[in-house]
C-alpha cells in the first residue's frame, strides 16, 4: 500500500519504519524543516503568551532545561537502544536533556533510511476520503491507500478560565511559551498545575522569583516537595489578587498555566472524528475510526512511556494493512468504543482523560502485540517502569538523581 505519514516526530518516524518493514510505500509529510517533532526546541515563543490565537503556531513546548521524566532505557524504541550501539551515548545522563532525545531521533531517522522519505516544510491542510482513496493536500494534492496521523498533541495549549481574570493586569502565559526563569526574577509567580511540567517549572522559578505559589491540589503525603502546594485558585478579586481557599488574597506579578494541551486535527473533517473535551471519537483501541480502518492515529494515549507504545501501535497498524491480522466487524468496534465511554462516564474518570492510560499501558501494549503477532514487552520493562514511577512519586523534584536497581538493554555509564 501507499501510505502517507503526517508528522516526522517520534511517532511518525517509527510508524514509517514499521510500514517499510511490511513492504508498504511510505511518504512522510513534515510541516517543519527537520525531524523530531515536539523535541525540536525553539527559543522563540508565540506572540500570544497563552497560545490561544498566535500569529504563528510554534510546535514545540520545550523549555530550555527540560530533561525527560523517564530513564532513557525506558524511552528507547524496543530494538534500538538509547546508547552508543543505537541512537545515543553510553555516558549520557539516564534522564537525558531534550537535546539528547532529538539526537536519538535524528540517528533513528538516519539509521533506518527514513530521512530521504520525508517531504519537509509540507503542512497538511486537508485529508479526506473519496472514490480514489485518501486525498491528502499540502503544497500539492496526492492520493494514498492509507494515512497515519502522527502530528502530536503538545502544541495547542489548554488553559482553564479563572473568574475575575480581567481584573488581573500581570503576565499570564501557558507553559507552552515558557523557556526559562530569567524573566520572572524577583517576581511573585503563581504556577497552576502539578504534573511533570508544573513540578519542573515551579521548582525552576523558585531559583529566581521572590516567591512561587504552586497550585496543584493537595500534596501527596509521601512526596518530598521543597515548595508547598496549594489548592487550585478560585480566581481573582476586584483588586486583581489571586484567591485560594484557606489563604488570604495575594497580589502576584505573573501566572503560569501548566495545564496541558488539546488534541487538534484541523485537516480532518468532523465526520471522520471529533476531538471534544480531549476525547478523540470514535477510535477503536485509541488508533482507528471503525468506519475508516485505513486511517490510524499513532500516539494519542498519554501518561505513558511513549516511544515503545508508538512502536507497538505502528506495528499493529502496519501489519493490519498487510492483512496479517483482522479487525472485528464495524458494529463490534463501535460497540466496544461505546462500552468504554459508558465505563468512563459512570466511573471516576473524566471524559477529557479518555486517552489517559497510566497503569493500563502495559496490558494495552501487550494486547496489541498479541493481536498482530508481535513479541510482548520484555520482563525488565515492567519492573523498571514501576521502579521509575515510584521514584518519581516519592521524590518528584529530585527523582532524576535517584539510582534505579532495574535496567533495560540500554548501556548506562556514569553520567556526563
mmCIF file with all atom_site columns, N, CA, C and O in Angstrom, residues 326-343:
data_model
loop_
_atom_site.group_PDB
_atom_site.id
_atom_site.type_symbol
_atom_site.label_atom_id
_atom_site.label_alt_id
_atom_site.label_comp_id
_atom_site.label_asym_id
_atom_site.label_entity_id
_atom_site.label_seq_id
_atom_site.pdbx_PDB_ins_code
_atom_site.Cartn_x
_atom_site.Cartn_y
_atom_site.Cartn_z
_atom_site.occupancy
_atom_site.B_iso_or_equiv
_atom_site.pdbx_formal_charge
_atom_site.auth_seq_id
_atom_site.auth_comp_id
_atom_site.auth_asym_id
_atom_site.auth_atom_id
_atom_site.pdbx_PDB_model_num
ATOM 1  N N  . UNK A 1 326 ? -6.784  -9.310 11.471 1.00 0.00 ? 326 UNK A N  1
ATOM 2  C CA . UNK A 1 326 ? -8.049  -8.723 11.024 1.00 0.00 ? 326 UNK A CA 1
ATOM 3  C C  . UNK A 1 326 ? -8.745  -8.005 12.173 1.00 0.00 ? 326 UNK A C  1
ATOM 4  O O  . UNK A 1 326 ? -8.436  -8.224 13.347 1.00 0.00 ? 326 UNK A O  1
ATOM 5  N N  . UNK A 1 327 ? -9.700  -7.176 11.796 1.00 0.00 ? 327 UNK A N  1
ATOM 6  C CA . UNK A 1 327 ? -10.478 -6.407 12.765 1.00 0.00 ? 327 UNK A CA 1
ATOM 7  C C  . UNK A 1 327 ? -11.818 -7.074 13.038 1.00 0.00 ? 327 UNK A C  1
ATOM 8  O O  . UNK A 1 327 ? -12.325 -7.820 12.189 1.00 0.00 ? 327 UNK A O  1
ATOM 9  N N  . UNK A 1 328 ? -12.403 -6.789 14.194 1.00 0.00 ? 328 UNK A N  1
ATOM 10 C CA . UNK A 1 328 ? -13.802 -7.165 14.385 1.00 0.00 ? 328 UNK A CA 1
ATOM 11 C C  . UNK A 1 328 ? -14.680 -6.419 13.383 1.00 0.00 ? 328 UNK A C  1
ATOM 12 O O  . UNK A 1 328 ? -14.200 -5.522 12.666 1.00 0.00 ? 328 UNK A O  1
ATOM 13 N N  . UNK A 1 329 ? -15.946 -6.734 13.357 1.00 0.00 ? 329 UNK A N  1
ATOM 14 C CA . UNK A 1 329 ? -16.853 -6.008 12.476 1.00 0.00 ? 329 UNK A CA 1
ATOM 15 C C  . UNK A 1 329 ? -16.952 -4.552 12.910 1.00 0.00 ? 329 UNK A C  1
ATOM 16 O O  . UNK A 1 329 ? -16.639 -4.198 14.059 1.00 0.00 ? 329 UNK A O  1
ATOM 17 N N  . UNK A 1 330 ? -17.382 -3.698 11.976 1.00 0.00 ? 330 UNK A N  1
ATOM 18 C CA . UNK A 1 330 ? -17.545 -2.277 12.302 1.00 0.00 ? 330 UNK A CA 1
ATOM 19 C C  . UNK A 1 330 ? -18.477 -2.103 13.486 1.00 0.00 ? 330 UNK A C  1
ATOM 20 O O  . UNK A 1 330 ? -18.198 -1.315 14.403 1.00 0.00 ? 330 UNK A O  1
ATOM 21 N N  . UNK A 1 331 ? -19.592 -2.832 13.492 1.00 0.00 ? 331 UNK A N  1
ATOM 22 C CA . UNK A 1 331 ? -20.550 -2.715 14.600 1.00 0.00 ? 331 UNK A CA 1
ATOM 23 C C  . UNK A 1 331 ? -19.919 -3.133 15.924 1.00 0.00 ? 331 UNK A C  1
ATOM 24 O O  . UNK A 1 331 ? -20.148 -2.493 16.957 1.00 0.00 ? 331 UNK A O  1
ATOM 25 N N  . UNK A 1 332 ? -19.135 -4.203 15.900 1.00 0.00 ? 332 UNK A N  1
ATOM 26 C CA . UNK A 1 332 ? -18.498 -4.657 17.139 1.00 0.00 ? 332 UNK A CA 1
ATOM 27 C C  . UNK A 1 332 ? -17.473 -3.638 17.637 1.00 0.00 ? 332 UNK A C  1
ATOM 28 O O  . UNK A 1 332 ? -17.341 -3.417 18.856 1.00 0.00 ? 332 UNK A O  1
ATOM 29 N N  . UNK A 1 333 ? -16.738 -3.011 16.725 1.00 0.00 ? 333 UNK A N  1
ATOM 30 C CA . UNK A 1 333 ? -15.770 -1.989 17.144 1.00 0.00 ? 333 UNK A CA 1
ATOM 31 C C  . UNK A 1 333 ? -16.480 -0.771 17.727 1.00 0.00 ? 333 UNK A C  1
ATOM 32 O O  . UNK A 1 333 ? -16.063 -0.227 18.765 1.00 0.00 ? 333 UNK A O  1
ATOM 33 N N  . UNK A 1 334 ? -17.568 -0.345 17.087 1.00 0.00 ? 334 UNK A N  1
ATOM 34 C CA . UNK A 1 334 ? -18.337 0.790  17.612 1.00 0.00 ? 334 UNK A CA 1
ATOM 35 C C  . UNK A 1 334 ? -18.915 0.465  18.977 1.00 0.00 ? 334 UNK A C  1
ATOM 36 O O  . UNK A 1 334 ? -18.920 1.310  19.886 1.00 0.00 ? 334 UNK A O  1
ATOM 37 N N  . UNK A 1 335 ? -19.378 -0.765 19.149 1.00 0.00 ? 335 UNK A N  1
ATOM 38 C CA . UNK A 1 335 ? -19.925 -1.156 20.447 1.00 0.00 ? 335 UNK A CA 1
ATOM 39 C C  . UNK A 1 335 ? -18.840 -1.176 21.514 1.00 0.00 ? 335 UNK A C  1
ATOM 40 O O  . UNK A 1 335 ? -19.065 -0.770 22.664 1.00 0.00 ? 335 UNK A O  1
ATOM 41 N N  . UNK A 1 336 ? -17.655 -1.608 21.149 1.00 0.00 ? 336 UNK A N  1
ATOM 42 C CA . UNK A 1 336 ? -16.536 -1.617 22.088 1.00 0.00 ? 336 UNK A CA 1
ATOM 43 C C  . UNK A 1 336 ? -16.216 -0.206 22.561 1.00 0.00 ? 336 UNK A C  1
ATOM 44 O O  . UNK A 1 336 ? -15.955 0.027  23.753 1.00 0.00 ? 336 UNK A O  1
ATOM 45 N N  . UNK A 1 337 ? -16.260 0.746  21.630 1.00 0.00 ? 337 UNK A N  1
ATOM 46 C CA . UNK A 1 337 ? -15.988 2.148  21.974 1.00 0.00 ? 337 UNK A CA 1
ATOM 47 C C  . UNK A 1 337 ? -17.064 2.680  22.910 1.00 0.00 ? 337 UNK A C  1
ATOM 48 O O  . UNK A 1 337 ? -16.769 3.333  23.924 1.00 0.00 ? 337 UNK A O  1
ATOM 49 N N  . UNK A 1 338 ? -18.342 2.394  22.605 1.00 0.00 ? 338 UNK A N  1
ATOM 50 C CA . UNK A 1 338 ? -19.437 2.882  23.446 1.00 0.00 ? 338 UNK A CA 1
ATOM 51 C C  . UNK A 1 338 ? -19.373 2.284  24.837 1.00 0.00 ? 338 UNK A C  1
ATOM 52 O O  . UNK A 1 338 ? -19.655 2.956  25.829 1.00 0.00 ? 338 UNK A O  1
ATOM 53 N N  . UNK A 1 339 ? -19.009 1.014  24.928 1.00 0.00 ? 339 UNK A N  1
ATOM 54 C CA . UNK A 1 339 ? -18.884 0.365  26.241 1.00 0.00 ? 339 UNK A CA 1
ATOM 55 C C  . UNK A 1 339 ? -17.811 1.057  27.074 1.00 0.00 ? 339 UNK A C  1
ATOM 56 O O  . UNK A 1 339 ? -17.988 1.286  28.280 1.00 0.00 ? 339 UNK A O  1
ATOM 57 N N  . UNK A 1 340 ? -16.717 1.411  26.434 1.00 0.00 ? 340 UNK A N  1
ATOM 58 C CA . UNK A 1 340 ? -15.644 2.093  27.166 1.00 0.00 ? 340 UNK A CA 1
ATOM 59 C C  . UNK A 1 340 ? -16.076 3.486  27.594 1.00 0.00 ? 340 UNK A C  1
ATOM 60 O O  . UNK A 1 340 ? -15.782 3.916  28.711 1.00 0.00 ? 340 UNK A O  1
ATOM 61 N N  . UNK A 1 341 ? -16.776 4.200  26.723 1.00 0.00 ? 341 UNK A N  1
ATOM 62 C CA . UNK A 1 341 ? -17.258 5.535  27.074 1.00 0.00 ? 341 UNK A CA 1
ATOM 63 C C  . UNK A 1 341 ? -18.217 5.468  28.257 1.00 0.00 ? 341 UNK A C  1
ATOM 64 O O  . UNK A 1 341 ? -18.143 6.276  29.192 1.00 0.00 ? 341 UNK A O  1
ATOM 65 N N  . UNK A 1 342 ? -19.116 4.480  28.243 1.00 0.00 ? 342 UNK A N  1
ATOM 66 C CA . UNK A 1 342 ? -20.058 4.323  29.358 1.00 0.00 ? 342 UNK A CA 1
ATOM 67 C C  . UNK A 1 342 ? -19.319 4.045  30.655 1.00 0.00 ? 342 UNK A C  1
ATOM 68 O O  . UNK A 1 342 ? -19.685 4.564  31.722 1.00 0.00 ? 342 UNK A O  1
ATOM 69 N N  . UNK A 1 343 ? -18.274 3.221  30.576 1.00 0.00 ? 343 UNK A N  1
ATOM 70 C CA . UNK A 1 343 ? -17.497 2.922  31.789 1.00 0.00 ? 343 UNK A CA 1
ATOM 71 C C  . UNK A 1 343 ? -16.824 4.173  32.323 1.00 0.00 ? 343 UNK A C  1
ATOM 72 O O  . UNK A 1 343 ? -16.756 4.394  33.545 1.00 0.00 ? 343 UNK A O  1
#
